[in-house]
Each structure stands twice: as structure tokens, then as C-alpha cells.
Coordinates of C-alpha atoms (C1' of nucleotides) in Angstrom, one line a residue:
Chain O
M1 CA 0.0 0.0 0.0
R2 CA 2.9 2.4 0.8
A3 CA 0.8 4.9 2.6
L4 CA 3.9 6.8 3.7
K5 CA 4.7 7.4 0.0
Y6 CA 1.4 9.1 -0.5
A7 CA 1.5 11.0 2.8
I8 CA 4.8 12.5 1.7
L9 CA 3.6 13.2 -1.9
G10 CA 0.5 14.9 -0.5
L11 CA 2.5 17.1 1.8
L12 CA 4.9 18.0 -1.0
C13 CA 1.9 18.9 -3.3
R14 CA 1.2 21.7 -0.8
K15 CA 4.6 23.0 -0.8
S16 CA 8.3 22.0 -1.2
M17 CA 9.8 20.8 2.0
T18 CA 13.0 19.3 3.4
G19 CA 13.2 15.9 5.1
Y20 CA 13.5 17.6 8.4
E21 CA 10.4 19.6 7.9
L22 CA 8.4 16.6 6.8
S23 CA 9.6 14.8 9.8
K24 CA 8.2 17.5 12.1
E25 CA 4.8 17.3 10.3
F26 CA 4.7 13.6 11.1
N27 CA 5.6 14.2 14.7
Y28 CA 3.3 17.1 15.4
E29 CA 0.2 18.0 13.3
L30 CA -0.2 14.8 11.3
A31 CA 0.4 12.6 14.3
E32 CA -3.4 12.5 15.0
F33 CA -3.8 9.9 12.2
W34 CA -0.3 9.1 10.8
Y35 CA 3.3 9.2 12.1
A36 CA 6.7 8.3 10.9
N37 CA 10.1 9.2 12.2
H38 CA 13.1 10.5 10.3
S39 CA 14.6 7.0 10.0
Q40 CA 11.7 6.1 7.8
I41 CA 11.3 9.4 6.0
Y42 CA 14.9 9.8 4.6
P43 CA 15.0 6.4 2.9
E44 CA 11.5 6.9 1.5
L45 CA 12.5 10.3 0.0
K46 CA 15.5 8.6 -1.6
K47 CA 13.1 6.0 -3.1
L48 CA 10.7 8.6 -4.3
S49 CA 13.6 10.4 -5.8
D50 CA 14.8 7.3 -7.6
E51 CA 11.3 6.8 -8.9
E52 CA 11.3 10.3 -10.2
L53 CA 8.2 11.2 -8.2
V54 CA 10.1 14.0 -6.5
V55 CA 13.2 16.1 -7.2
F56 CA 15.4 18.1 -4.8
D57 CA 17.5 21.2 -4.8
V58 CA 20.4 21.5 -2.3
E59 CA 20.3 24.7 -0.2
I60 CA 22.9 26.0 2.1
T61 CA 22.0 27.2 5.6
G62 CA 24.6 29.3 7.3
D63 CA 28.1 28.6 6.0
I64 CA 28.1 24.9 5.0
L65 CA 25.0 23.1 6.3
E66 CA 23.3 21.4 3.3
T67 CA 19.6 20.8 3.2
K68 CA 17.7 19.1 0.4
R69 CA 14.4 20.7 -0.5
Y70 CA 12.1 18.3 -2.2
T71 CA 9.5 19.2 -4.8
V72 CA 6.9 16.8 -6.3
T73 CA 7.1 16.2 -10.1
D74 CA 4.2 15.9 -12.5
L75 CA 4.5 12.2 -12.3
G76 CA 4.4 12.4 -8.5
K77 CA 1.3 14.6 -8.6
S78 CA -0.4 12.2 -11.0
E79 CA 0.3 9.1 -8.8
F80 CA -0.8 11.0 -5.7
N81 CA -4.1 12.0 -7.4
Q82 CA -4.8 8.5 -8.5
W83 CA -4.3 7.2 -5.0
L84 CA -6.5 10.0 -3.5
H85 CA -9.5 8.8 -5.6
K86 CA -9.3 5.2 -4.5
D87 CA -12.1 3.7 -2.6
E88 CA -10.8 1.6 0.3
K89 CA -12.0 -1.2 2.4
I90 CA -11.9 -0.1 6.0
P91 CA -9.0 -1.7 7.7
R92 CA -9.2 -4.0 10.7
T93 CA -9.9 -2.1 13.9
P94 CA -6.5 -0.7 15.1
K95 CA -4.7 -2.5 17.9
D96 CA -5.3 -1.1 21.3
P97 CA -3.1 -2.3 24.1
F98 CA -5.2 -0.8 26.9
R99 CA -8.3 -2.6 25.7
L100 CA -6.3 -5.7 25.5
R101 CA -5.5 -5.3 29.2
M102 CA -9.1 -4.5 30.0
Y103 CA -10.2 -7.6 28.2
F104 CA -8.5 -9.5 30.9
A105 CA -9.7 -7.2 33.7
H106 CA -11.5 -9.9 35.6
N107 CA -8.1 -11.0 36.8
L108 CA -7.6 -7.7 38.6
D109 CA -9.2 -6.6 41.8
C110 CA -11.3 -3.5 41.8
Q111 CA -8.7 -1.2 43.2
A112 CA -6.1 -2.1 40.6
R113 CA -8.6 -1.9 37.8
L114 CA -9.7 1.6 38.8
H115 CA -6.1 2.7 39.2
L116 CA -5.4 1.7 35.6
L117 CA -8.6 3.2 34.3
D118 CA -8.0 6.5 36.2
N119 CA -4.5 6.7 34.8
Q120 CA -5.7 6.2 31.3
K121 CA -8.5 8.7 31.6
M122 CA -6.2 11.3 32.9
Q123 CA -3.9 10.9 29.9
H124 CA -6.8 11.1 27.5
V125 CA -8.3 14.2 29.2
K126 CA -4.9 15.8 28.9
R127 CA -4.7 15.0 25.2
L128 CA -8.3 16.2 24.6
N129 CA -7.6 19.5 26.3
S130 CA -4.6 20.1 24.1
L131 CA -6.6 19.2 21.0
K132 CA -9.3 21.6 22.1
K133 CA -6.8 24.4 22.6
T134 CA -5.6 23.9 19.0
F135 CA -9.2 23.8 17.8
E136 CA -9.9 27.2 19.3
Q137 CA -7.4 28.7 16.9
Y138 CA -10.0 28.2 14.1
P139 CA -12.4 31.1 14.3
S140 CA -14.6 29.3 11.8
T141 CA -14.8 26.3 9.5
P142 CA -12.3 26.8 6.7
S143 CA -13.6 26.7 3.2
K144 CA -13.9 23.1 2.0
D145 CA -11.4 23.9 -0.8
S146 CA -8.7 25.5 1.2
D147 CA -5.8 23.3 2.4
R148 CA -6.7 24.1 6.0
F149 CA -9.9 22.1 5.6
G150 CA -8.0 18.9 5.9
D151 CA -6.3 20.0 9.1
F152 CA -9.7 21.1 10.5
I153 CA -11.6 17.9 9.9
V154 CA -8.9 15.6 11.2
L155 CA -8.6 17.8 14.3
R156 CA -12.4 17.5 14.8
G157 CA -12.0 13.8 14.3
A158 CA -9.3 13.6 16.9
I159 CA -11.4 15.5 19.4
M160 CA -14.3 13.2 18.8
R161 CA -12.1 10.1 19.2
E162 CA -10.7 11.3 22.5
E163 CA -14.2 12.2 23.8
Q164 CA -15.3 8.7 22.9
N165 CA -12.3 7.2 24.6
I166 CA -13.0 9.0 27.8
A167 CA -16.7 8.1 27.6
W168 CA -15.8 4.5 27.3
I169 CA -13.4 4.6 30.2
D170 CA -16.1 6.3 32.3
E171 CA -18.6 3.6 31.4
V172 CA -16.1 0.9 32.4
I173 CA -15.4 2.7 35.6
S174 CA -19.1 2.9 36.4
Y175 CA -19.3 -0.9 35.8
C176 CA -16.4 -1.5 38.2
R177 CA -17.9 0.4 41.1
Chain J
M1 CA 6.7 -4.9 24.6
R2 CA 5.6 -8.3 23.2
A3 CA 1.8 -7.7 23.5
L4 CA 1.1 -10.8 21.6
K5 CA 2.9 -12.8 24.2
Y6 CA 0.5 -11.4 26.9
A7 CA -2.5 -11.7 24.7
I8 CA -1.8 -15.4 24.3
L9 CA -1.0 -16.0 28.0
G10 CA -4.2 -14.2 29.0
L11 CA -6.3 -16.4 26.8
L12 CA -4.5 -19.5 28.0
C13 CA -5.2 -18.4 31.6
R14 CA -8.9 -18.8 30.8
K15 CA -8.5 -22.2 29.4
S16 CA -6.1 -24.5 27.5
M17 CA -6.2 -24.0 23.8
T18 CA -4.6 -25.2 20.6
G19 CA -2.8 -22.8 18.2
Y20 CA -5.7 -23.1 15.8
E21 CA -8.2 -22.1 18.5
L22 CA -6.1 -19.2 19.5
S23 CA -5.9 -18.1 15.9
K24 CA -9.7 -18.1 15.6
E25 CA -10.0 -15.9 18.7
F26 CA -7.7 -13.3 17.1
N27 CA -9.5 -13.4 13.9
Y28 CA -13.0 -13.1 15.4
E29 CA -13.8 -11.9 18.9
L30 CA -10.6 -10.3 19.8
A31 CA -10.3 -8.6 16.4
E32 CA -12.0 -5.5 17.8
F33 CA -8.8 -4.5 19.6
W34 CA -6.1 -7.0 18.7
Y35 CA -5.4 -9.4 15.8
A36 CA -2.7 -11.8 14.7
N37 CA -2.8 -14.5 12.2
H38 CA -1.5 -18.0 12.5
S39 CA 1.9 -17.2 11.1
Q40 CA 2.6 -15.1 14.1
I41 CA 0.9 -17.4 16.6
Y42 CA 2.6 -20.6 16.0
P43 CA 6.1 -19.2 16.3
E44 CA 5.1 -17.2 19.4
L45 CA 3.8 -20.4 21.0
K46 CA 7.1 -22.1 20.3
K47 CA 8.9 -19.2 21.9
L48 CA 6.6 -19.2 25.0
S49 CA 7.2 -23.0 25.2
D50 CA 11.0 -22.5 25.1
E51 CA 10.6 -19.9 27.9
E52 CA 8.6 -22.4 29.9
L53 CA 5.6 -20.0 30.2
V54 CA 3.4 -22.6 28.6
V55 CA 3.4 -26.4 28.1
F56 CA 1.6 -28.5 25.7
D57 CA 0.1 -32.0 25.3
V58 CA -0.3 -33.7 22.0
E59 CA -3.8 -34.8 21.2
I60 CA -5.0 -37.0 18.3
T61 CA -8.1 -36.0 16.4
G62 CA -9.6 -38.7 14.2
D63 CA -6.9 -41.3 13.2
I64 CA -3.7 -39.4 12.9
L65 CA -4.1 -35.6 13.1
E66 CA -2.0 -34.2 15.8
T67 CA -3.0 -31.1 17.7
K68 CA -1.0 -29.4 20.5
R69 CA -3.1 -28.1 23.4
Y70 CA -1.2 -25.4 25.3
T71 CA -1.6 -24.7 29.0
V72 CA -0.1 -21.8 30.9
T73 CA 2.5 -22.6 33.6
D74 CA 2.7 -20.9 37.0
L75 CA 5.6 -18.9 35.7
G76 CA 3.4 -17.9 32.7
K77 CA 0.6 -16.9 35.0
S78 CA 2.9 -14.9 37.1
E79 CA 4.4 -13.0 34.2
F80 CA 1.0 -12.3 32.8
N81 CA -0.2 -10.9 36.1
Q82 CA 2.8 -8.6 36.3
W83 CA 2.0 -7.3 32.9
L84 CA -1.7 -6.9 33.7
H85 CA -0.9 -4.5 36.5
K86 CA 1.3 -2.2 34.5
D87 CA 0.3 1.4 34.0
E88 CA 0.9 2.4 30.5
K89 CA 1.5 5.6 28.6
I90 CA -1.2 5.9 26.0
P91 CA 0.3 5.1 22.6
R92 CA 0.3 7.4 19.7
T93 CA -3.1 7.7 17.9
P94 CA -3.4 4.8 15.6
K95 CA -2.8 5.2 12.0
D96 CA -5.9 5.8 9.9
P97 CA -5.5 5.6 6.1
F98 CA -8.9 7.1 5.4
R99 CA -8.2 10.2 7.6
L100 CA -4.9 10.5 5.8
R101 CA -6.8 10.6 2.5
M102 CA -9.3 13.1 3.9
Y103 CA -6.5 15.3 5.2
F104 CA -5.8 15.9 1.5
A105 CA -9.4 16.2 0.6
H106 CA -9.1 19.8 -0.8
N107 CA -7.5 18.1 -3.9
L108 CA -10.8 16.3 -4.7
D109 CA -13.9 17.8 -6.1
C110 CA -17.1 17.6 -4.1
Q111 CA -18.5 14.6 -5.9
A112 CA -15.4 12.4 -5.5
R113 CA -15.2 13.4 -1.9
L114 CA -18.8 12.5 -1.1
H115 CA -18.4 9.3 -3.0
L116 CA -15.5 8.3 -0.8
L117 CA -17.2 9.4 2.4
D118 CA -20.4 7.5 1.5
N119 CA -18.5 4.4 0.8
Q120 CA -16.7 4.6 4.1
K121 CA -19.9 5.3 6.0
M122 CA -21.6 2.4 4.5
Q123 CA -18.9 0.1 5.7
H124 CA -18.9 1.5 9.2
V125 CA -22.6 1.2 9.4
K126 CA -22.4 -2.4 8.4
R127 CA -19.8 -3.1 11.0
L128 CA -21.8 -1.3 13.6
N129 CA -24.9 -3.3 12.9
S130 CA -23.0 -6.5 13.2
L131 CA -21.5 -5.4 16.5
K132 CA -25.0 -4.4 17.8
K133 CA -26.3 -7.8 16.8
T134 CA -23.6 -9.4 18.9
F135 CA -24.3 -7.1 21.8
E136 CA -28.0 -8.1 21.8
Q137 CA -26.8 -11.5 23.0
Y138 CA -26.0 -10.1 26.4
P139 CA -29.3 -10.0 28.3
S140 CA -27.5 -7.9 31.0
T141 CA -24.1 -6.6 32.0
P142 CA -22.0 -9.6 33.2
S143 CA -20.6 -9.5 36.7
K144 CA -17.5 -7.5 36.8
D145 CA -15.5 -10.6 38.0
S146 CA -16.7 -13.0 35.3
D147 CA -14.6 -13.6 32.3
R148 CA -17.4 -12.4 30.1
F149 CA -17.0 -8.9 31.5
G150 CA -13.9 -8.3 29.3
D151 CA -15.8 -9.4 26.2
F152 CA -18.7 -7.1 27.2
I153 CA -16.8 -3.9 27.8
V154 CA -14.6 -4.2 24.7
L155 CA -17.7 -4.9 22.6
R156 CA -19.3 -1.7 24.1
G157 CA -16.1 0.1 23.2
A158 CA -16.2 -1.2 19.7
I159 CA -19.8 0.0 19.3
M160 CA -18.9 3.4 20.6
R161 CA -15.9 3.6 18.3
E162 CA -18.0 2.8 15.3
E163 CA -20.7 5.3 16.3
Q164 CA -18.1 8.0 16.6
N165 CA -16.5 7.1 13.2
I166 CA -19.9 7.4 11.6
A167 CA -20.6 10.7 13.4
W168 CA -17.3 12.1 12.2
I169 CA -18.0 11.1 8.6
D170 CA -21.5 12.6 8.8
E171 CA -19.9 15.8 10.1
V172 CA -17.4 15.9 7.2
I173 CA -20.2 15.2 4.7
S174 CA -22.2 18.1 6.1
Y175 CA -19.2 20.4 5.6
C176 CA -18.8 19.2 2.0
R177 CA -22.3 20.0 0.9
Chain I
dT1 C1' -18.9 -40.7 -3.1
dT2 C1' -17.0 -36.7 -3.5
dA3 C1' -16.2 -32.0 -3.3
dA4 C1' -16.0 -28.1 -0.3
dA5 C1' -15.3 -26.3 4.0
dA6 C1' -13.2 -26.5 8.2
dC7 C1' -9.5 -28.3 10.9
dA8 C1' -4.5 -28.2 11.9
dT9 C1' 0.5 -26.7 11.9
dG10 C1' 4.1 -24.9 10.2
dT11 C1' 7.9 -21.7 7.3
dC12 C1' 9.5 -17.8 4.6
dA13 C1' 10.1 -13.4 2.3
dA14 C1' 8.9 -8.8 2.3
dA15 C1' 7.2 -4.8 4.3
dC16 C1' 6.8 -1.8 7.9
dA17 C1' 8.1 0.4 12.3
dT18 C1' 11.1 1.7 16.3
dA19 C1' 15.0 2.8 18.6
dA20 C1' 19.6 3.4 18.7
dC21 C1' 23.8 4.7 16.5
dA22 C1' 26.4 8.3 14.0
dT23 C1' 27.9 12.9 12.9
dG24 C1' 27.9 17.3 12.4
dT25 C1' 26.0 22.8 12.1
dT26 C1' 23.4 26.8 13.5
dT27 C1' 20.8 29.5 16.6
dT28 C1' 19.4 31.1 20.9
dA29 C1' 19.6 32.6 25.4
dA30 C1' 21.9 32.6 29.7
Chain Q
dT1 C1' 31.5 32.8 25.4
dT2 C1' 29.5 28.9 25.9
dA3 C1' 26.2 25.5 26.6
dA4 C1' 21.8 23.9 25.3
dA5 C1' 18.4 23.4 22.0
dA6 C1' 17.2 23.1 17.5
dC7 C1' 18.5 22.1 12.9
dA8 C1' 19.9 18.6 9.5
dT9 C1' 20.8 14.0 7.3
dG10 C1' 21.8 9.7 7.3
dT11 C1' 22.4 4.2 8.6
dT12 C1' 21.8 -0.1 11.2
dA13 C1' 19.9 -3.5 14.2
dT14 C1' 15.9 -5.3 15.9
dG15 C1' 11.3 -6.3 16.2
dT16 C1' 6.5 -6.7 14.4
dT17 C1' 3.2 -7.7 10.9
dT18 C1' 1.5 -9.5 6.6
dG19 C1' 0.8 -12.4 2.9
dA20 C1' 2.1 -16.2 0.5
dC21 C1' 3.9 -20.8 0.4
dA22 C1' 3.5 -25.5 2.0
dT23 C1' 1.2 -29.7 3.4
dG24 C1' -1.9 -32.5 5.0
dT25 C1' -6.5 -34.5 7.7
dT26 C1' -11.4 -34.5 9.1
dT27 C1' -16.0 -33.3 8.8
dT28 C1' -20.1 -31.9 6.5
dA29 C1' -23.5 -31.6 3.2
dA30 C1' -24.8 -32.1 -1.5

DNA sequence: TTAAAACATGTCAAACATAACATGTTTTAA
DNA sequence: TTAAAACATGTTATGTTTGACATGTTTTAA
């Protein structure tokens, strides 16, 4: 499937970027639905370059520091657009290590169970608050054709996901009392 | 982290099982939060056996078909229980290829976008209905100490997750019109 | 009786992902 | 001026996951 390939091509369709900049995207904004670290990104960029889906220019920062700025080619744009139109079967539900633990919860006494649940809830609440803070920066829904639309909807999705996670934990807590 | 190891140990704590039976668990019930296919399970069972966390007896089905029934040892039980008590940092949000696509939605015209969204929604509705059907088989909430409690809460979680997925898609559809 | 489905256990190659190793430059703020 | 943080690009080892290859037996239903 090579999702990383298309994630990179999509980002480069917006604007030319360096590997380092791409890496930051995956570790911050995009992280709500995709991530990759630099040890995956640099080799993938090389591959895309070999396939002539991207090209790069070398820039000099300061005196000698070289950085490669990648730009998507017409071929790259075309492959990206083809992928973008594809209907997809929904994947298997993603793995969830906490739910795996809770699946075996009957082996835990009430106190231990509530301890784990409270800890998870706290973390999800924290994440939700940070997402909400980011969301406040949108004064209104961006136009459905602006490139901020994508950011907006996935942010809304992340908020809904966290709210749902918390609601589930609350429900389990109520069963345990 | 070796989550599969603990998933298998947890299942074997309930009752002794063969690799084939474990495999079915991962491809049906457990699939809402964890999955693994037999090509992972058989090697893992061998490893657990080498580590003396499980033992097996060979049974004969029919005339000659050999099956290995695995049982967790005291050491296995102890390691499983240690793992079960562990507080865990919530992992990164799981990857979601459809949200990745929608992140780049501004490159698609309205019709193509709605086509993809409708298609995804349909699949999630289908999955939700099948989950709800399974849920109906629970006349009431199982006791929090029975081993059906785990099944019950993760099933509730799966239903909530699908409802949230559908709600998100509906919201995005409404923005696109 | 026979064909299909289910049972049953394994290996292997490729892809994907993570963390650590490796090396250096530039900017910022104390 | 100097130390820390951020910038910048790579490789390597390890572990996880998937899908295909491989081989056979037993049960069920047409």
C-alpha cells in the first residue's frame, strides 16, 4: 500500500519541504492519524527520488549546512491523485493495548482496575484539552477547498475520538464500582 | 513490549487451547482491539514454550491428526499478572488511512469526496450493525468478575468507536455540501 | 462418493516500524 | 563565550506484521 509514500507526496503537493520539515509534520500535526520518524522518511525520500516522483535542490543554511528541498514532479502529482481517488476497504480495527488489558480485567481486583482506568482517563483528558486548545485557533470552519480544511476535519475527528475514549473509560469505571 | 505474548498468555489463563483455536480468537472476537494470524501465533507459542511459560500436550483428532493443546504454567501466570498491573502511557493515535486521505481532501472535487465518504460510512454502518447484533446476545451486564466482563466492555467500546466514526463522517459530509 | 469447508500446523520473504547509533552545524539565550 | 536546543541527514539493528507458500486431515453436506 505504501501509505507513507502518498503521505509525503501529499504534503509536497502543498509546498516543497526538506526531510527535516516533513519529519516535524509527522511528529506534530499529522500525528493524530499518521506518524513516521526520520529514519523512515529519509529512505522513503530517496526511493521517491529514484522513482522520479520528487526532485530536490540543495540549499545552504549558514556557511556549510546542506539541506535538500524536495518538490513533487508531475508524475508524482499524478500518482498521488490516483491514490487519492481510491475507494478503500476499512482496515481492521486498530490495535489497542489498553483494551487488550481491560479484556482480561476480571483477573484484577477493583482497586487495581480503577487505578489503571483513572490513569488512562487522565492521559486522554490531557490530550483532549490540548486538541481543544488547538481547535480554538480556528475562528470558523475553513472553506472546503482550502488546504486548511484537511487539518480542520482531522482535528475535529481527533477530538471526537478522545471524547469517545473518555466516555468508554467512564462507562467501564461505572461498571467497576 | 511483546503484546502478543501477553494476549496469548491471557487467553490461556482462561482455558487451555490449541494454536488453531487461539488463531480463531484473534480473527473473530478479539479482532475489535487486537489481531494476529496463525503465522505469528505458531512461532510465538514455540517461543513461550521455550521460555517455559506454557506447556503442551499432543492430542490426536480422528486417526492421525496431531494437535497441541497449550496450558499456561505458574511462571506464565505470574508474568501475565505482572504485565496486567502495568500502568501504560497511551500510545500514539493509531494510523488511519482514510483520515490521511481526507487530510488531503481539498485536492478532490465535491462529488469524488462525497463518493469516498459515503463508501466509508456504508462500511462502518455495516460493522456497527454486526456489533450491535452481537451485543444483543447479552441480556444484562455480566458480573465485573466473570470472564465475560472483558468481552462485554470491549464490545461496548467497539460500538462506541463505530458510532463515533460514523458521526465524524457525517460531520465531514455536512461540511462538504 | 466426492467436493468443499473447516481443521490443523508450520515456514519464509517482504514490508513496515522503532530505537539506537552516528555525525555534524546553527541558533538562541543565559 | 559557551552550553543547550534546535537544525539537519543519514544508517543499522531489531522487532513486528502481513501475505504467500506448503502440506496434509477431518467433517459436512450435496
